[in-house]
XYZ file of C-alpha atoms in Angstrom:
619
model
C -2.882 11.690 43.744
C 1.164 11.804 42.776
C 1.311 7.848 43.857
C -1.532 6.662 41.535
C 0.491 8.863 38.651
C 4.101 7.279 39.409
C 4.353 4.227 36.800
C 6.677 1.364 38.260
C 8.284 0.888 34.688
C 8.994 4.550 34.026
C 10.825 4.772 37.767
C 13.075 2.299 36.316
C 13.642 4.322 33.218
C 12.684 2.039 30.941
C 11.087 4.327 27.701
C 12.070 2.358 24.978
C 10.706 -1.489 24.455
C 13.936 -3.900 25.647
C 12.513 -7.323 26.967
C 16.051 -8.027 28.495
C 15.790 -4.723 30.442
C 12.077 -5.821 31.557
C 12.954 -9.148 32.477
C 15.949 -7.955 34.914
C 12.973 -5.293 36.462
C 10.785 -7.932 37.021
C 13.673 -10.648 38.545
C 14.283 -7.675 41.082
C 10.121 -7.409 41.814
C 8.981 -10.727 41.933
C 5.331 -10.094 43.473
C 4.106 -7.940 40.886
C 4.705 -11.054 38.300
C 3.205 -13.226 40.390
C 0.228 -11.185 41.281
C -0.594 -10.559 37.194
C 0.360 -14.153 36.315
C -2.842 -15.617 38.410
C -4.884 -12.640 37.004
C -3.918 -13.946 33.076
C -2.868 -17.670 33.268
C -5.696 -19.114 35.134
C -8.343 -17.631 32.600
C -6.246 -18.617 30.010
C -5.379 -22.116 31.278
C -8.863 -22.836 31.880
C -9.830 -21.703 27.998
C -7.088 -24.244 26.670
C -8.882 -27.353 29.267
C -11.602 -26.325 27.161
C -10.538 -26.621 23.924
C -8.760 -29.677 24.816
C -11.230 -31.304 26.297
C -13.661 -30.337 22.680
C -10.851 -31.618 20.647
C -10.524 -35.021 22.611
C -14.373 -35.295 22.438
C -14.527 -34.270 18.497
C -16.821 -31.529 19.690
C -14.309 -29.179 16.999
C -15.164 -30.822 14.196
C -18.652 -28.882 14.396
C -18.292 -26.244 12.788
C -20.733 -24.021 15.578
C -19.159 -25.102 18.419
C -15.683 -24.080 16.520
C -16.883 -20.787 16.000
C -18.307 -20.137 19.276
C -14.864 -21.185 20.612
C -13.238 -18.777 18.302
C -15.786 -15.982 20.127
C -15.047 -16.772 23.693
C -10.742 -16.766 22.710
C -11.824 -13.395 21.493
C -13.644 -11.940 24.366
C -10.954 -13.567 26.770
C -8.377 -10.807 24.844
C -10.240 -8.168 25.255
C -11.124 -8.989 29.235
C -7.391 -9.350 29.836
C -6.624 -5.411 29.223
C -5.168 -3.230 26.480
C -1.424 -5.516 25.742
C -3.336 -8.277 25.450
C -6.183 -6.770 23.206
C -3.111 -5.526 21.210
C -2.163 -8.924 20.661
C -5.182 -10.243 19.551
C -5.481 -7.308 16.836
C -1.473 -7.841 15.712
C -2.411 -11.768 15.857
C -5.680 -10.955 13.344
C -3.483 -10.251 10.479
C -1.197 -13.141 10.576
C -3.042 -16.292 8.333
C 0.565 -18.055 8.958
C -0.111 -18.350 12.573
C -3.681 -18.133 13.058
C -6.725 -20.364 12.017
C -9.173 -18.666 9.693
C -11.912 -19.479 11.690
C -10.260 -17.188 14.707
C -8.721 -14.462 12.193
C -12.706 -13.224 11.542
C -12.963 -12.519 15.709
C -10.029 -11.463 16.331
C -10.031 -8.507 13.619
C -13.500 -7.398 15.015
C -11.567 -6.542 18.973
C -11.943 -2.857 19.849
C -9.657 -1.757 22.022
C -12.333 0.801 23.424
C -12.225 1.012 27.487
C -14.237 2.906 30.431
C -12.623 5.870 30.991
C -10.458 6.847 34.185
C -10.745 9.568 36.651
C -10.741 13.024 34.987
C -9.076 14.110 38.630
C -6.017 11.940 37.257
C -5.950 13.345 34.215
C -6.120 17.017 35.366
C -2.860 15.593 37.614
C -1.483 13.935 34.963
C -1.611 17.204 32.524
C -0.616 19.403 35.147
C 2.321 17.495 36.189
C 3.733 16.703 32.735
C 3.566 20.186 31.201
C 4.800 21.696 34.576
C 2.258 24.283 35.300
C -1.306 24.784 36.421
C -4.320 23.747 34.150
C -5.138 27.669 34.548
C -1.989 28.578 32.966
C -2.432 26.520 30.247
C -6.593 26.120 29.223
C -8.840 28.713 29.097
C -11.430 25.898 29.902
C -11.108 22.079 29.894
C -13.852 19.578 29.611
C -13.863 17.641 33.052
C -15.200 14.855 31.564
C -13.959 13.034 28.634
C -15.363 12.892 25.021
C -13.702 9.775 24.102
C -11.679 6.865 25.571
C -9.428 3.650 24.453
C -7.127 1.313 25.961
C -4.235 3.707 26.041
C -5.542 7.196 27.296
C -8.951 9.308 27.237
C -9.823 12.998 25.039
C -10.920 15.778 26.654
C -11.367 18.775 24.926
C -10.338 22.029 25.872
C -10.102 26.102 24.517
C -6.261 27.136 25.085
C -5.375 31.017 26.526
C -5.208 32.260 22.877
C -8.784 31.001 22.515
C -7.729 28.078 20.147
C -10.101 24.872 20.546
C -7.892 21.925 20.688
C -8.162 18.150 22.019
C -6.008 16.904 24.915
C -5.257 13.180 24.465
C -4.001 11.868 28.213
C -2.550 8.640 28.816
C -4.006 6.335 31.703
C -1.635 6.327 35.037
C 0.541 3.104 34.924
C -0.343 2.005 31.627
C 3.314 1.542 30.919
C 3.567 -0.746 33.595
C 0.351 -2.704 32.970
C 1.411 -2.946 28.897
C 4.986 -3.987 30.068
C 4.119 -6.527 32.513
C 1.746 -8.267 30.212
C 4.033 -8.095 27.353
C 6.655 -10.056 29.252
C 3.904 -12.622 30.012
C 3.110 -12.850 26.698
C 6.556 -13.200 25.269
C 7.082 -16.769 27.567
C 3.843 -17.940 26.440
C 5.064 -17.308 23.147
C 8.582 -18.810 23.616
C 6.217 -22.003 25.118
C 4.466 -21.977 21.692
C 7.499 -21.951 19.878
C 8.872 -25.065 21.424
C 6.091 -26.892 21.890
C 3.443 -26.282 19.229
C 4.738 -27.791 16.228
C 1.946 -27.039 13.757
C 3.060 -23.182 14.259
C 6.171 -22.081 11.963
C 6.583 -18.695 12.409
C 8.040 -16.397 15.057
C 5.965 -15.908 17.761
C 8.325 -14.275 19.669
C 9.116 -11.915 17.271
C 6.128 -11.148 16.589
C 5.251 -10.410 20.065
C 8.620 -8.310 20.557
C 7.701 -6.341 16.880
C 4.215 -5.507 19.116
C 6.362 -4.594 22.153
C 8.255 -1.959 20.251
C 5.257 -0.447 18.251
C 2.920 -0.150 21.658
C 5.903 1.430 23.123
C 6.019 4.219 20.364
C 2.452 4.095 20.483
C 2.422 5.072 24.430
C 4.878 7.675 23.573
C 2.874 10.945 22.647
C 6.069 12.920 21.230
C 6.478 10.248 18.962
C 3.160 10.449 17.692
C 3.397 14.148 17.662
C 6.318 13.886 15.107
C 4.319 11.317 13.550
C 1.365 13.591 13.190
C 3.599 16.412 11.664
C 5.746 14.165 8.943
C 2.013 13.321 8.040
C 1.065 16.796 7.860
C 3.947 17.951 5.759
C 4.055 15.033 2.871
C 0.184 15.843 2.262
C 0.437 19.574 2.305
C -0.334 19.731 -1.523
C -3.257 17.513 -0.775
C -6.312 20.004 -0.943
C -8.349 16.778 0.340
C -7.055 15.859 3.281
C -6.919 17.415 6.436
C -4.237 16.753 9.379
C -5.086 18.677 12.803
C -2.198 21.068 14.150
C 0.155 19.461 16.920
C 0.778 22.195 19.936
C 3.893 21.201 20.606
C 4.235 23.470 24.129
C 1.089 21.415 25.281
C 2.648 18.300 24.288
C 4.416 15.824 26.142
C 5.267 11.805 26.850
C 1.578 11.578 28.126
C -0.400 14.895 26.901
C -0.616 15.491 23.806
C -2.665 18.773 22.632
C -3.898 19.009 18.912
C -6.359 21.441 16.958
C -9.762 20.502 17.833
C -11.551 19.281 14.084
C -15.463 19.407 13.730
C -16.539 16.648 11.663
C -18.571 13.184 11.613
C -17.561 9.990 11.049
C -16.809 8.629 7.390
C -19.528 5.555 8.772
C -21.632 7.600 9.508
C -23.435 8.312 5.737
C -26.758 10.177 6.866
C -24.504 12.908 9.247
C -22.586 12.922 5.828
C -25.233 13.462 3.919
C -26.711 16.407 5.934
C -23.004 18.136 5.216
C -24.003 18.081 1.342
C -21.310 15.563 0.826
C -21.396 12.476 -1.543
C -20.077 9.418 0.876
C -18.552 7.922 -2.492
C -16.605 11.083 -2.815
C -15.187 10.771 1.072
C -14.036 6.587 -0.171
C -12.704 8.155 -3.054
C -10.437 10.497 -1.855
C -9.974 7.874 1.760
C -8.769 5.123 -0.888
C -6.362 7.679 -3.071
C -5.121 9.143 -0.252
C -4.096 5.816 1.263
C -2.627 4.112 -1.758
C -0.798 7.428 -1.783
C 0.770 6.568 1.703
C 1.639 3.046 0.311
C 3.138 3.427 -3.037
C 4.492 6.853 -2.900
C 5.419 8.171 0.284
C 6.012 4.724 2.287
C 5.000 6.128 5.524
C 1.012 5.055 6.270
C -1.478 4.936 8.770
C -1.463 1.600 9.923
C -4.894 2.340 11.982
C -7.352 4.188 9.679
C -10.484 2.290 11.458
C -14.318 4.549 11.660
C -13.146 7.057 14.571
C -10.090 7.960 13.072
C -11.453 9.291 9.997
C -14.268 11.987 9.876
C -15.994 13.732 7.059
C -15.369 17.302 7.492
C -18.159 20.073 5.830
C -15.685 21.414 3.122
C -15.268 18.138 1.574
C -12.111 17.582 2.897
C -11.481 14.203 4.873
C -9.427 14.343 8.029
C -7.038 11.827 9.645
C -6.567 11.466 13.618
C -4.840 9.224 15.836
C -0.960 8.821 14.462
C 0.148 6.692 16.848
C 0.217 3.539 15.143
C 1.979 4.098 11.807
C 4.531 2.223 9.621
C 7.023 2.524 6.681
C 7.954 0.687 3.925
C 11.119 1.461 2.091
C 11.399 1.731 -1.688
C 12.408 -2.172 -2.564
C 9.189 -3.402 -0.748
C 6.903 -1.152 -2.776
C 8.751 -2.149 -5.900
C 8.257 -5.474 -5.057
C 4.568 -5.585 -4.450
C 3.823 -3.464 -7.605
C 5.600 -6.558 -9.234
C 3.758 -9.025 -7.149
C 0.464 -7.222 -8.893
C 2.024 -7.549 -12.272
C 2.639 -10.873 -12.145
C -0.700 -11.500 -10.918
C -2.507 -10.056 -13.225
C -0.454 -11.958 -15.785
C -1.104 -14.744 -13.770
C 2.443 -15.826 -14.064
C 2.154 -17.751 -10.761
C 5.796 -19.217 -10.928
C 7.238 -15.569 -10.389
C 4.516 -14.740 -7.938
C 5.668 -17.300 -5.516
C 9.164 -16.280 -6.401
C 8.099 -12.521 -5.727
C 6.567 -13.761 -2.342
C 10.630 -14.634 -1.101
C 11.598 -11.346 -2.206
C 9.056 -9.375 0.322
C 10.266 -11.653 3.306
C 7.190 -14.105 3.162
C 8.916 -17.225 2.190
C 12.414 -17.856 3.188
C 14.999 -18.657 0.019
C 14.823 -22.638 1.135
C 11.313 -22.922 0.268
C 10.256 -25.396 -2.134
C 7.995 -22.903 -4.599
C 7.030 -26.178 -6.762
C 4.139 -27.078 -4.940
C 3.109 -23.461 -3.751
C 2.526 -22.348 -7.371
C -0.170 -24.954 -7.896
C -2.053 -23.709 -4.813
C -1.660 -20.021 -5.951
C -3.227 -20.902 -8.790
C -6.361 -22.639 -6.982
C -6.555 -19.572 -5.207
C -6.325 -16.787 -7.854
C -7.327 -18.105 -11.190
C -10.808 -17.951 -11.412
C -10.743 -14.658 -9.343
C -8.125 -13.216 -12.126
C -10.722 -14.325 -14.723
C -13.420 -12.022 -13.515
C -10.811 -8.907 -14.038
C -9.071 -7.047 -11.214
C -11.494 -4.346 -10.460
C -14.038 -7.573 -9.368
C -11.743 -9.117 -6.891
C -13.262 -9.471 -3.218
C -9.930 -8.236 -1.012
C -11.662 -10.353 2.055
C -12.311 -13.656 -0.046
C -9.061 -13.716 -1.434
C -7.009 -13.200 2.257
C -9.376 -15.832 3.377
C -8.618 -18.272 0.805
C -4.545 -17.520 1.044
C -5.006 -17.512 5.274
C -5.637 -21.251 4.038
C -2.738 -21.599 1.704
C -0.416 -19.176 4.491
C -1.667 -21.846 7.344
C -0.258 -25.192 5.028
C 2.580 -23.614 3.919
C 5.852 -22.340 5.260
C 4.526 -18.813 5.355
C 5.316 -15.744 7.608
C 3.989 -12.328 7.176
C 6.516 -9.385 7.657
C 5.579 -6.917 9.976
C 5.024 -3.813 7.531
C 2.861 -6.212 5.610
C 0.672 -7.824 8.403
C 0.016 -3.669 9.134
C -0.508 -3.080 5.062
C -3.661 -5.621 5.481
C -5.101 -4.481 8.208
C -5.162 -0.364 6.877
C -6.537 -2.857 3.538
C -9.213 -4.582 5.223
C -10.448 -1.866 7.482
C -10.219 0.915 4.575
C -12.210 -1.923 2.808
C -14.863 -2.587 5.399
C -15.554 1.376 5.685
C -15.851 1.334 2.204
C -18.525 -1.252 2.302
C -20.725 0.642 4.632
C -21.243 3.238 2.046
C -20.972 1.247 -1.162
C -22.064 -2.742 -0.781
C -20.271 -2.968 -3.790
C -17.047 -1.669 -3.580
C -13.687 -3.768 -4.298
C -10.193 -2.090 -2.578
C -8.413 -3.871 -5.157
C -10.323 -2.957 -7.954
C -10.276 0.749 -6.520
C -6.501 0.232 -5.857
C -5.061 -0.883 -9.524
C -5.197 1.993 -10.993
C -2.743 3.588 -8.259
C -0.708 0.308 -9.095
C -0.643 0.818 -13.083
C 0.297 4.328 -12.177
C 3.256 3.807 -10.440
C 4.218 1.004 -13.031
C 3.686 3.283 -15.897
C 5.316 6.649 -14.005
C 7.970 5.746 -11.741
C 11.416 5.327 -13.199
C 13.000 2.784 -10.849
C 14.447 -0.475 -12.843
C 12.651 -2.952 -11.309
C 9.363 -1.285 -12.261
C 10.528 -0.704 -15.717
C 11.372 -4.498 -16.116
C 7.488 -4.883 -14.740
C 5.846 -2.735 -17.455
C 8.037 -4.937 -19.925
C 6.895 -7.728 -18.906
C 3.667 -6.711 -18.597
C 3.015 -5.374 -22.309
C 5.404 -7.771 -24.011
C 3.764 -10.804 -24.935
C 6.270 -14.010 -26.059
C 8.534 -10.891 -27.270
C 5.614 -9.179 -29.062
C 4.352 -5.596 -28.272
C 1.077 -6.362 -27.000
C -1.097 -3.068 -27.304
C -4.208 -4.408 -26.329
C -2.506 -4.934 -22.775
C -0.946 -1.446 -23.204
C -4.485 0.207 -23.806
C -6.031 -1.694 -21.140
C -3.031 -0.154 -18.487
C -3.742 3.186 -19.710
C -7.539 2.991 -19.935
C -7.387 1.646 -15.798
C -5.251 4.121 -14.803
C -6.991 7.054 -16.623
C -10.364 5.734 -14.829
C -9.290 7.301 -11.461
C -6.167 8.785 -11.311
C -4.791 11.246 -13.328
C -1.403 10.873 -15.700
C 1.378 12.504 -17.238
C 0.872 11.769 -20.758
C 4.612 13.108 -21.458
C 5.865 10.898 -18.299
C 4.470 8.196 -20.703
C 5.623 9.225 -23.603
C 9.097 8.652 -22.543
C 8.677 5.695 -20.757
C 6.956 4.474 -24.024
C 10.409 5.612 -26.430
C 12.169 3.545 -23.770
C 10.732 0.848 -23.924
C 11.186 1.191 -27.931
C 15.157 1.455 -27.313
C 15.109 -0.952 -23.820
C 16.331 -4.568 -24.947
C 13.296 -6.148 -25.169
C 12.279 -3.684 -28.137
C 13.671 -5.198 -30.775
C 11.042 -6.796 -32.236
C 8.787 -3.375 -32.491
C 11.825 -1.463 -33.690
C 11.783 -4.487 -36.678
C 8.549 -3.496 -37.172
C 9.045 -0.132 -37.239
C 11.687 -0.734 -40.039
C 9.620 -2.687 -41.753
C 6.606 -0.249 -42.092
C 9.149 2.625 -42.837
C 10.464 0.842 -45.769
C 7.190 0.081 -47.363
C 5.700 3.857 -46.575
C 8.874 5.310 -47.656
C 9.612 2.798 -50.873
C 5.804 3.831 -51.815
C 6.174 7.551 -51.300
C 9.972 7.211 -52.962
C 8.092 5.753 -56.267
C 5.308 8.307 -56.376
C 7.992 11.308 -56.458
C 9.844 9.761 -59.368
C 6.931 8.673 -61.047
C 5.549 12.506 -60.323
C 8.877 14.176 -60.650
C 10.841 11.921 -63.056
C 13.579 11.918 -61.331
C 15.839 9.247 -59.866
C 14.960 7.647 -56.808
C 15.999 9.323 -53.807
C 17.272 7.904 -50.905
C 15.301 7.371 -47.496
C 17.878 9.712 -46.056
C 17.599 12.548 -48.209
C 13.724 12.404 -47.858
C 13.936 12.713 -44.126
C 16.598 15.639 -44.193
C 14.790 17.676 -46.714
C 13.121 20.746 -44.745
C 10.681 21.144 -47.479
C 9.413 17.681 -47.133
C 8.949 17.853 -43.825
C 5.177 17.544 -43.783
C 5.628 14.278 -45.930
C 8.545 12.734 -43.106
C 5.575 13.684 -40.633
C 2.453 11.920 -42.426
C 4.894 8.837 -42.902
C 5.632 8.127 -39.125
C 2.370 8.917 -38.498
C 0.914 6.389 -40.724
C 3.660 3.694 -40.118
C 1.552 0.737 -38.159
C 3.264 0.934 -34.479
C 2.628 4.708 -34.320
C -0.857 4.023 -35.481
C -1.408 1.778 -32.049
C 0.113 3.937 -30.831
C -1.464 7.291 -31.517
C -4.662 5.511 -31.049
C -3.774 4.621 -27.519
C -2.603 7.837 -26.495
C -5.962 9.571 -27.991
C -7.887 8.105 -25.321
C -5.944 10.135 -22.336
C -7.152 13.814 -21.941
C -4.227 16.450 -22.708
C -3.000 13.939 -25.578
C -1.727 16.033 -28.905
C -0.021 14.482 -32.069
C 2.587 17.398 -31.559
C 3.358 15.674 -28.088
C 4.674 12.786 -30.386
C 6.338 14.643 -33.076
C 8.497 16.915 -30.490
C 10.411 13.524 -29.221
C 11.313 12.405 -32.868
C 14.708 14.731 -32.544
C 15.222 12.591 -29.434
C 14.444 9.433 -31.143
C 16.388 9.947 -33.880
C 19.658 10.805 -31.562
C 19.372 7.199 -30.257
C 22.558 5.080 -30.748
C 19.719 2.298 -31.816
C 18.130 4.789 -34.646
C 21.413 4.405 -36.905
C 21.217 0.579 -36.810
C 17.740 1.704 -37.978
C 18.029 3.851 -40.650
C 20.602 1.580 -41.935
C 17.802 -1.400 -42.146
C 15.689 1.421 -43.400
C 18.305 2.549 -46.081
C 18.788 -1.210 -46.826
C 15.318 -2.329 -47.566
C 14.389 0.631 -49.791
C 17.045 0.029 -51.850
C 16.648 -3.671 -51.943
C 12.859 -2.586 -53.104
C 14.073 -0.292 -55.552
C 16.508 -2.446 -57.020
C 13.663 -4.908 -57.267
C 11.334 -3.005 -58.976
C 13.838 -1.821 -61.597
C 14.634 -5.462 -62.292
C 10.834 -5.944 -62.575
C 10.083 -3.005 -65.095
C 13.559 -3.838 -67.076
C 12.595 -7.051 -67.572
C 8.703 -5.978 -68.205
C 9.951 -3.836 -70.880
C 12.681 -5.923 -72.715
C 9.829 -9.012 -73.035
């Protein structure tokens, strides 16, 4: 039983993904190569006779037989084991490398496997936590409840009568994963040299899969992965993330709180728990756009068994070992990528596209731009909340495939949590759009976060040829305040910012110009009332008695008008909100250059008028 545990690679020490290290291992064991290099390269020789031999024939340009190749490449992935089923799933999310025709089979693999001996995984258990299963379980399920390419769940009742489930790693997977990794690195160094029409780095795309199954295989690594999780949702009343036992938990066991649920997929077992399935999307899509825009750390894997509807409403996440982070300038950068496509300002799209790592700084962008327009145009047309995710990765796999594309690694992952989200989504609502769903998270951050970058965004995005556009300012709010809630004082000041940024000089014009008309017309009507001489705009605004009269002039003055009107449609909104930041507006170093246009154009309209009424009275 100990020899079919012991794991060639881990005897060597080798924990951590190094293909140098693996190469010298395998140098020093030549027979174990050469016994898994018949096993793989023969199948996969004989596949690429075949499509040769279709190719020379024209047989490919049949669209059938293409797609029944594209089957049979996909079922030859998942026959060769769990690395190179891996492959094929890391491969389905990279249009730069990949046909589209192949991309649609190779995102369907499941990397779901027979499961092994339970006797092994009693062993296995027993001799990574160091004691008898007695010692540890109250009772263990012999046979497992689930099983995948990397391990098998049991579940169990620990001595303090706690149900958990025990997640055990197959004996020798390391090995098996490591040995087919290194075959599948030189076919991919082969590809490199050889296959011209293929630009990007297959290589490192393979060794970015090495490192991530590696992590993957390691169960304290998904343990801390499970507990970061845990602790940046804790606020989350909605979600649910099971306990980690970390005294059960080791490189190959890992022990977590046993959850009773059903699968989000599964809408009639949903149903029966009193539960609305468009609630579970709901809170599945918030929660995930959550993980992207705001914490940066996301489950890359979030496919039908990893995400069950639990009977208190609450939706709960399992299986952390595939997860990924992206840092702070990415997520800026693809909340700009969104702003300038819903402004359809294609030329900084394609300029946003080098900044995220997709095109490299060399890249001719002239003729891209046309193509991005091809591609999203028409879809833009329809609005945002009606764009098909799928139809528009298909259509840029196409543009991805001509051009000198190459998807970074945290984004390849970012589509495929998109797509599958989106295809579990569609199970319970034909209907549903993730992007559509996802915008408002988007304007959100735009409108809340106070990073630079994004603040340039939201200029750009409700600035119109150096015109306040409120239209596009309403339309934000209104698609943010659909589905996600907002601090109407965030905005607020983001909004007086904007007023002072250097792009506001044309609405702080207008606000001169309004408050020299409302106060030149209010100015009049107390000398005409009072008889008395005209008083200056400064002296109205300081005098405590008037105060009610400075208040119904900004109120009235035309931006504050948009604006006021804007703000009414958020819930919370109050005109005292507005009138509380005049203090701060009127301590702006900008204000004084304003109240000296204001104190100018009165007095130019005073003069005016005199000149008028002498020259009315001496005729």
């Amino acid at each position: 039983m100990r020899e079919e545990l012991e794991d060639f690679i881990e005897a060597s020490g080798l924990l951590e993904y190094d293909y140098a290290a693996i190469e010298r291992i395998y140098r020093g064991s030549p027979m174990r190569l050469i016994n898994r290099v018949l096993e793989t390269l023969v199948p996969i020789g004989l596949f690429i006779i075949g499509i040769g031999t279709d190719k020379i024939l024209g047989l490919l340009n049949n669209e059938q037989r293409t797609k029944e190749r594209a089957k049979e490449c996909a079922q030859l992935f998942v026959s060769l084991g769990p690395a190179f089923i891996k492959a094929g799933q890391a491969l389905s999310t990279r249009p730069d490398i990949i046909p589209t025709v192949l991309l649609d089979e190779l995102a369907q693999l499941q990397d779901q496997l027979p499961g092994f001996d339970s006797k092994l995984a009693m062993a296995c258990i027993e001799e990574d936590l160091k004691k008898p299963i007695e010692e540890i379980f109250k009772e263990i399920e012999i046979n497992p409840i689930s099983a995948a390419s990397l391990g098998q769940v049991h579940k169990g009742v620990l001595l303090n009568g706690e149900s958990v489930a025990v997640k055990v790693q197959r004996p020798g997977l390391r090995e098996q994963i490591t040995l087919d990794l290194y075959i599948v690195r030189n076919i991919a160094v082969w590809i490199n040299k050889n296959v011209k029409l293929v630009r990007s780095d297959v290589v490192g795309l393979i060794d970015e899969l090495g490192k991530r199954v590696f992590e993957e295989m390691d169960y304290l690594n998904e343990a801390d992965n499970a507990r970061k999780f845990r602790e940046l949702h804790s606020k989350n009343e909605k979600i649910c993330i099971p306990k980690i036992y970390k005294d059960e938990t080791s490189r190959r066991v890992l022990t977590m709180e046993w959850i009773e649920g059903v699968k989000l997929t599964n809408i009639n077992a949903v149903k029966k728990l009193g539960i609305d399935p468009n609630e579970m999307i709901e809170i599945g899509v918030s929660c995930s756009l959550q993980q992207l825009l705001e914490h940066g750390f996301f489950h890359a894997d979030p496919h039908p068994g990893n995400l069950l509807a639990l009977s208190d409403g609450r939706i709960c996440y399992l299986d952390f070992g595939m997860m990924s982070e992206v840092t702070r300038e990415s997520r800026t950068g693809l909340i700009q990528a969104v702003v300038h496509l819903v402004n359809k300002n294609f030329k900084k799209l394609s300029q946003d596209f080098v900044t995220l790592g997709f095109l490299s700084k060399e890249v001719n962008l002239e003729p891209i731009v046309p193509a991005f327009e091809s591609v999203f145009d028409e879809a833009i047309e329809k609005g945002v909340a009606k764009l098909d995710f799928k139809a528009v990765t298909d259509e840029m796999s196409g543009v991805m495939y001509k051009f000198p594309f190459r998807v970074p690694p945290y984004y390849a992952l970012i589509i495929r949590s998109l797509i599958t989200l989106e295809g579990i989504a569609l199970s319970v609502d034909p209907e549903f759009k993730i992007l559509g769903a996802a915008y408002p998270y988007f304007a959100k951050r735009l409108i809340e976060d106070p990073d630079p970058s994004l603040r340039k965004s939201l200029k750009d995005m409700v600035y119109d040829d150096g015109k306040f556009n409120w239209k596009r300012l309403e339309e934000l709010i209104e698609i943010t305040n659909s589905q996600v809630s907002i601090d109407i004082e965030l905005i607020l000041d983001q909004l007086i910012n904007l007023l002072f940024s250097e792009k506001g000089g044309l609405l702080r014009d207008q606000l001169v110009d309004n408050m020299v008309i409302k106060l030149d017309d209010v100015s009049w009507r107390i000398v005409k009332k009072a008889k008395r001489f005209l008083l200056s705009p400064i002296e109205v605004i300081k005098k405590r008695k008037e105060w009610n009269i400075k208040n119904r002039i900004l109120l009235e003055l035309e931006p504050i008008r948009e604006l006021r009107a804007v703000l009414k449609t958020i819930p919370g909104f109050r005109t005292q909100l507005l009138l509380a930041r005049i203090p701060r507006i009127l301590s702006e170093p900008d204000t004084r250059k304003m109240s000296i246009g204001v104190m100018k154009g009165v007095t130019e309209k005073g003069l005016v008028r005199v000149i008028k009424r002498t020259a009315k009275a001496s005729s």
